[in-house]
PDB file of C-alpha atoms in Angstrom:
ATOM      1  CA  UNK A   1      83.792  93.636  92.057  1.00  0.00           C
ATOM      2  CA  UNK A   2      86.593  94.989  89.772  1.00  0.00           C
ATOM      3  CA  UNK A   3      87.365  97.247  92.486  1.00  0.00           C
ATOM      4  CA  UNK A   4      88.024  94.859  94.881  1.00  0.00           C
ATOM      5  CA  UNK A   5      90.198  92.664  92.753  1.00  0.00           C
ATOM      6  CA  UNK A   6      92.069  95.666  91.924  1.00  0.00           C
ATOM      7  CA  UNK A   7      92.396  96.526  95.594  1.00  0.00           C
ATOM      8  CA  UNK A   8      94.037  92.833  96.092  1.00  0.00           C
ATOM      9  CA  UNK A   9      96.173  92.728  93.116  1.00  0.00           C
ATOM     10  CA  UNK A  10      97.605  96.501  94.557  1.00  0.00           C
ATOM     11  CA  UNK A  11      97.782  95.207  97.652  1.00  0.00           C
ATOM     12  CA  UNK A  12      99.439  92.361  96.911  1.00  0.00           C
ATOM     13  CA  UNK A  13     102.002  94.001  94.966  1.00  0.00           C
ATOM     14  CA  UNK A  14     102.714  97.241  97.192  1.00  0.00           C
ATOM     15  CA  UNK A  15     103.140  95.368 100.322  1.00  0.00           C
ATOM     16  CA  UNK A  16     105.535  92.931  98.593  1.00  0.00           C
ATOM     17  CA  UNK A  17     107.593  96.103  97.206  1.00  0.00           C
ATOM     18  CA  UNK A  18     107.319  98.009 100.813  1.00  0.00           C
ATOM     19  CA  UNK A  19     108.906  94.472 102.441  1.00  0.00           C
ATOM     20  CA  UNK A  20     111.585  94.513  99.773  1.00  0.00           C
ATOM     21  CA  UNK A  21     112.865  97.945 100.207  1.00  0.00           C
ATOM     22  CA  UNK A  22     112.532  97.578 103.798  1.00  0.00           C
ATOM     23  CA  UNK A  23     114.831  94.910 103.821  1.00  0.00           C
ATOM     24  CA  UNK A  24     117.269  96.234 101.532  1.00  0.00           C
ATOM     25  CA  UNK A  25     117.017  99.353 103.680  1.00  0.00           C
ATOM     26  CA  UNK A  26     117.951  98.201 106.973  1.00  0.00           C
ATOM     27  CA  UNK A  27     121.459  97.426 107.769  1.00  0.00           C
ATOM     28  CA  UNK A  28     123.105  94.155 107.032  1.00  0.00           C
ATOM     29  CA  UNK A  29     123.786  92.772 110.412  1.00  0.00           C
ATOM     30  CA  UNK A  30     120.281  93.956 112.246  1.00  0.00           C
ATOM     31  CA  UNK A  31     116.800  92.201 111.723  1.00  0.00           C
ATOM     32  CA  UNK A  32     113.525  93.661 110.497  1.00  0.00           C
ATOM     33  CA  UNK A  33     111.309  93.648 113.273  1.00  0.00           C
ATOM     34  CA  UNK A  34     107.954  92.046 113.322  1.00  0.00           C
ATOM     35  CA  UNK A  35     106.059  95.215 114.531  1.00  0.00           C
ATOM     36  CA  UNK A  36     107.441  96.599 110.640  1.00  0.00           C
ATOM     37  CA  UNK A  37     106.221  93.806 109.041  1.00  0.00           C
ATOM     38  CA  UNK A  38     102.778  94.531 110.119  1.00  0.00           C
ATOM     39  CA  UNK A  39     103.463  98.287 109.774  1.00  0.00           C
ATOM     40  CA  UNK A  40     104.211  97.405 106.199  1.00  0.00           C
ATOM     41  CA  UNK A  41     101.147  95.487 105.586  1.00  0.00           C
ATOM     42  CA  UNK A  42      99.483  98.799 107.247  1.00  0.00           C
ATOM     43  CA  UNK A  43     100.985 100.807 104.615  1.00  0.00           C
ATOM     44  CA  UNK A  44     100.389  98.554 101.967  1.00  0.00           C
ATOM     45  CA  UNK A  45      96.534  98.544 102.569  1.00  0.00           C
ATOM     46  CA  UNK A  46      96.350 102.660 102.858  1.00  0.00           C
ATOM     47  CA  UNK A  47      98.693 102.764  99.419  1.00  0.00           C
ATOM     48  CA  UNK A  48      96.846  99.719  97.595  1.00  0.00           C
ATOM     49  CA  UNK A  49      93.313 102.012  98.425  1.00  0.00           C
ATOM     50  CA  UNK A  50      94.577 104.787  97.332  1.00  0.00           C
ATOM     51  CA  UNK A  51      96.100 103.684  94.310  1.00  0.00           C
ATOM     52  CA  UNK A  52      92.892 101.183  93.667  1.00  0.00           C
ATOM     53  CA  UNK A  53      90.299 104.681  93.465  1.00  0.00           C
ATOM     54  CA  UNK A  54      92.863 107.180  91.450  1.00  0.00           C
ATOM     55  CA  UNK A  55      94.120 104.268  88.593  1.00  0.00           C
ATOM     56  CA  UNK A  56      91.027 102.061  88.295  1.00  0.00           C
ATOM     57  CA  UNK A  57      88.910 102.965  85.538  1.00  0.00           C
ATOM     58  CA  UNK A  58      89.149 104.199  82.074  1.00  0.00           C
ATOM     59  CA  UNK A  59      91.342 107.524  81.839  1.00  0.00           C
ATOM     60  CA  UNK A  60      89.783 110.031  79.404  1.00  0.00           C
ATOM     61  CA  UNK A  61      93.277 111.240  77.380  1.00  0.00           C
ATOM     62  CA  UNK A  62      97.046 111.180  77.594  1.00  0.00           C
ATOM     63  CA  UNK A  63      96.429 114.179  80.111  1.00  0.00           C
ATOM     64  CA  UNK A  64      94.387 112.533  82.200  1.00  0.00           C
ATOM     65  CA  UNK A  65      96.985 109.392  82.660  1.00  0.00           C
ATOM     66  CA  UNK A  66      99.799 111.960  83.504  1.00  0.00           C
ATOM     67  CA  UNK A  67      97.492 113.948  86.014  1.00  0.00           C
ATOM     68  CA  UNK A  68      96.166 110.857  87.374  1.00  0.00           C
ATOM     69  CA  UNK A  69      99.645 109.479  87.857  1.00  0.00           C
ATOM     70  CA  UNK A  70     101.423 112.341  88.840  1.00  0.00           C
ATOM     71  CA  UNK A  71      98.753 112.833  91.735  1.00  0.00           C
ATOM     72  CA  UNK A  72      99.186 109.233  92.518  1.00  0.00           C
ATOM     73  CA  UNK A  73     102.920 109.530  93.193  1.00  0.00           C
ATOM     74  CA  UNK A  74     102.265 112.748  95.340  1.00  0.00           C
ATOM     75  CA  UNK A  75      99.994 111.446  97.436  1.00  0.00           C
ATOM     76  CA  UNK A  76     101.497 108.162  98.124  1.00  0.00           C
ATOM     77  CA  UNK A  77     104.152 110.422  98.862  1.00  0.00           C
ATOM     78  CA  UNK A  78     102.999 112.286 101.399  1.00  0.00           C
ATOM     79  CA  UNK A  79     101.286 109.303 103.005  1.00  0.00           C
ATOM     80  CA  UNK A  80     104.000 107.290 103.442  1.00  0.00           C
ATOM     81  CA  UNK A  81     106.220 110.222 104.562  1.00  0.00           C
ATOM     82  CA  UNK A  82     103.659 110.474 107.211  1.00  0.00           C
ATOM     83  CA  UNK A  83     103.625 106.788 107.864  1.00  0.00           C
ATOM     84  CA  UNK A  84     107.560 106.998 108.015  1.00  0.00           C
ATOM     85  CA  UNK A  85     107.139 109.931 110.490  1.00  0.00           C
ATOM     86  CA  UNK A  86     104.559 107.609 112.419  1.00  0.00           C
ATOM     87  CA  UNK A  87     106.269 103.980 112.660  1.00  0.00           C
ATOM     88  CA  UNK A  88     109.989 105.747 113.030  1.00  0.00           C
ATOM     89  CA  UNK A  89     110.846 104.078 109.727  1.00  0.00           C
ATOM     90  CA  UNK A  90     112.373 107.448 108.562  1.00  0.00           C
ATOM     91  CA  UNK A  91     114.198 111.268 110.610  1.00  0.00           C
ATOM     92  CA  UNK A  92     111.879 113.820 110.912  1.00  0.00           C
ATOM     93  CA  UNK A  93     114.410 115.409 108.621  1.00  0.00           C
ATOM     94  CA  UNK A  94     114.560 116.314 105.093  1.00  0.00           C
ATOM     95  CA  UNK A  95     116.946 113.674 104.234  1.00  0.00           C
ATOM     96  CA  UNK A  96     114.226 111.562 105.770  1.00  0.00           C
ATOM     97  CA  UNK A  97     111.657 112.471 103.578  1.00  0.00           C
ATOM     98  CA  UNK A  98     113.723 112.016 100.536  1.00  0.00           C
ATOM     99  CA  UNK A  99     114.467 108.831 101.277  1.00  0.00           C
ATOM    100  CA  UNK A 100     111.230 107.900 101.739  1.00  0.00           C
ATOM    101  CA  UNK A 101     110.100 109.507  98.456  1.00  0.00           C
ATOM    102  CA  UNK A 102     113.303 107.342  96.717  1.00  0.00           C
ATOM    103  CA  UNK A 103     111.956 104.222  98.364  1.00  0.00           C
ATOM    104  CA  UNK A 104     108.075 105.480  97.054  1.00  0.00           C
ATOM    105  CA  UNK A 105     109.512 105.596  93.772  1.00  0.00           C
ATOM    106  CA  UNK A 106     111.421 102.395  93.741  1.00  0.00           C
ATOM    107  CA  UNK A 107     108.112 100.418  95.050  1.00  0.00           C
ATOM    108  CA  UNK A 108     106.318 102.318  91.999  1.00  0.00           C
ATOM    109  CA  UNK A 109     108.618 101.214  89.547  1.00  0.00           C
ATOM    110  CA  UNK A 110     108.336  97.813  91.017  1.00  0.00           C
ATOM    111  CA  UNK A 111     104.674  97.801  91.024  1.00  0.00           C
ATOM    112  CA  UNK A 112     104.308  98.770  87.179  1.00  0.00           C
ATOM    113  CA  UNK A 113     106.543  96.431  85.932  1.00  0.00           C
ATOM    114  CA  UNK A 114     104.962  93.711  87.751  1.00  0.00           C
ATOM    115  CA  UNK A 115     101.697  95.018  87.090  1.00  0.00           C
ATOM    116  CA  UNK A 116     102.552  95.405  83.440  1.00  0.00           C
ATOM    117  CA  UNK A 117     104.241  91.747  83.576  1.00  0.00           C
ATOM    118  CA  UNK A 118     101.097  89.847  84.822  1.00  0.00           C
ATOM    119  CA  UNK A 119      98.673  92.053  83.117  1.00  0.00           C
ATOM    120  CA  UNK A 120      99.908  90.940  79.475  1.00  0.00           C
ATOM    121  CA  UNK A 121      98.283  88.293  79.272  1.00  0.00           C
ATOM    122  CA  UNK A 122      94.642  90.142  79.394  1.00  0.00           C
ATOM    123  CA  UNK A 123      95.841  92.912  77.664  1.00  0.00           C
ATOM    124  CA  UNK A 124      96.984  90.804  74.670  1.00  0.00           C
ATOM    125  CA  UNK A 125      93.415  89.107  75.047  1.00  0.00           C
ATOM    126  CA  UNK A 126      91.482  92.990  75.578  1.00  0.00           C
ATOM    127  CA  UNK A 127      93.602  93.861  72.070  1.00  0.00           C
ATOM    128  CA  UNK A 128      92.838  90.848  69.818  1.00  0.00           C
ATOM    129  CA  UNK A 129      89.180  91.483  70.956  1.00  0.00           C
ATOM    130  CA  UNK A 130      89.127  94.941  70.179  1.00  0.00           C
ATOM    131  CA  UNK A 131      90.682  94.373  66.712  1.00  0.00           C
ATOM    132  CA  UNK A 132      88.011  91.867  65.966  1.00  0.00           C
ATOM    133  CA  UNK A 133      85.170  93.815  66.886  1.00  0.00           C
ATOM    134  CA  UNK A 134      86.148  96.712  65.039  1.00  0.00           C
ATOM    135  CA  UNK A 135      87.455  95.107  62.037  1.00  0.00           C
ATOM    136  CA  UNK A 136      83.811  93.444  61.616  1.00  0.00           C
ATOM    137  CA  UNK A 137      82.334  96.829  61.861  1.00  0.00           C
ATOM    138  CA  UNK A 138      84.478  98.034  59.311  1.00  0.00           C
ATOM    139  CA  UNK A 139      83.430  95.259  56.961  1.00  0.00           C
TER     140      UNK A 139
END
C-alpha cells in the first residue's frame, strides 16, 4: 500500500513539474498541444515508477542516499531523453539532450521541495515519536 501512495504522490508531483517546464519551454506566442499533455502524463507515470522503486524505503547510510539519488537522476535522465527523442519534445542533438537533462533537473528540484514542503507535517509527527520512544527507553 505505501507503494502505491508513493507512486501517486510522485506522480502527482512529476507530471505537474513536466507541465510546468513544458510550458515555460515553449515559445510565448504558440500553444502546448494536447497530444503533449498526454505525452506528459506518459512521462510522468514512467518517472513517478521509477522514482517510487529506487527512493521508497529506508536507505541504509549517507552512501546509500547519494547512490540511490545519483542513480535516480541518471536514469530519469536517460528516460526522458529518450522520451524527448520519442514525442519530438527535444533535437536529436546534444544541445537537445542537455536541455532535457536542465529541464530533468529543474522538475527534480521542484519535486523535493514540494515533496519536502508537504511531507513536514509527518516528518515533524515521525520525529516527536521517535524522541518519545527512545527517551522512555532511556529512562
Amino acid at each position: 500500500m505505501k507503494y502505491i501512495s508513493e507512486f501517486i504522490k510522485y506522480f502527482c508531483y512529476i507530471t505537474t513539474g513536466i507541465v510546468i517546464v513544458s510550458g515555460i519551454t515553449v515559445l510565448p506566442n504558440e500553444m502546448i498541444r494536447s497530444a503533449t499533455i498526454l505525452q506528459s502524463v506518459f512521462a510522468g507515470a514512467i518517472t513517478a515508477l521509477v522514482t517510487t522503486i529506487l527512493l521508497t524505503g529506508e536507505p541504509k547510510s549517507k552512501k546509500d542516499i547519494i547512490f540511490r539519488m545519483g542513480l535516480h537522476y541518471i536514469l530519469l535522465c536517460v528516460i526522458m531523453v529518450i522520451v524527448g527523442f520519442v514525442f519530438n519534445w527535444i533535437p536529436r542533438s546534444i544541445i537537445g539532450v542537455i536541455f532535457m537533462v536542465i529541464s530533468v533537473g529543474i522538475v527534480y528540484i521542484f519535486v523535493t521541495l514540494t515533496y519536502a514542503f508537504t511531507s513536514r507535517k509527518e516528518v515533524n509527527e515521525l520525529n516527536k515519536a521517535l524522541l518519545k520512544k527512545y527517551r522512555n527507553k532511556e529512562e
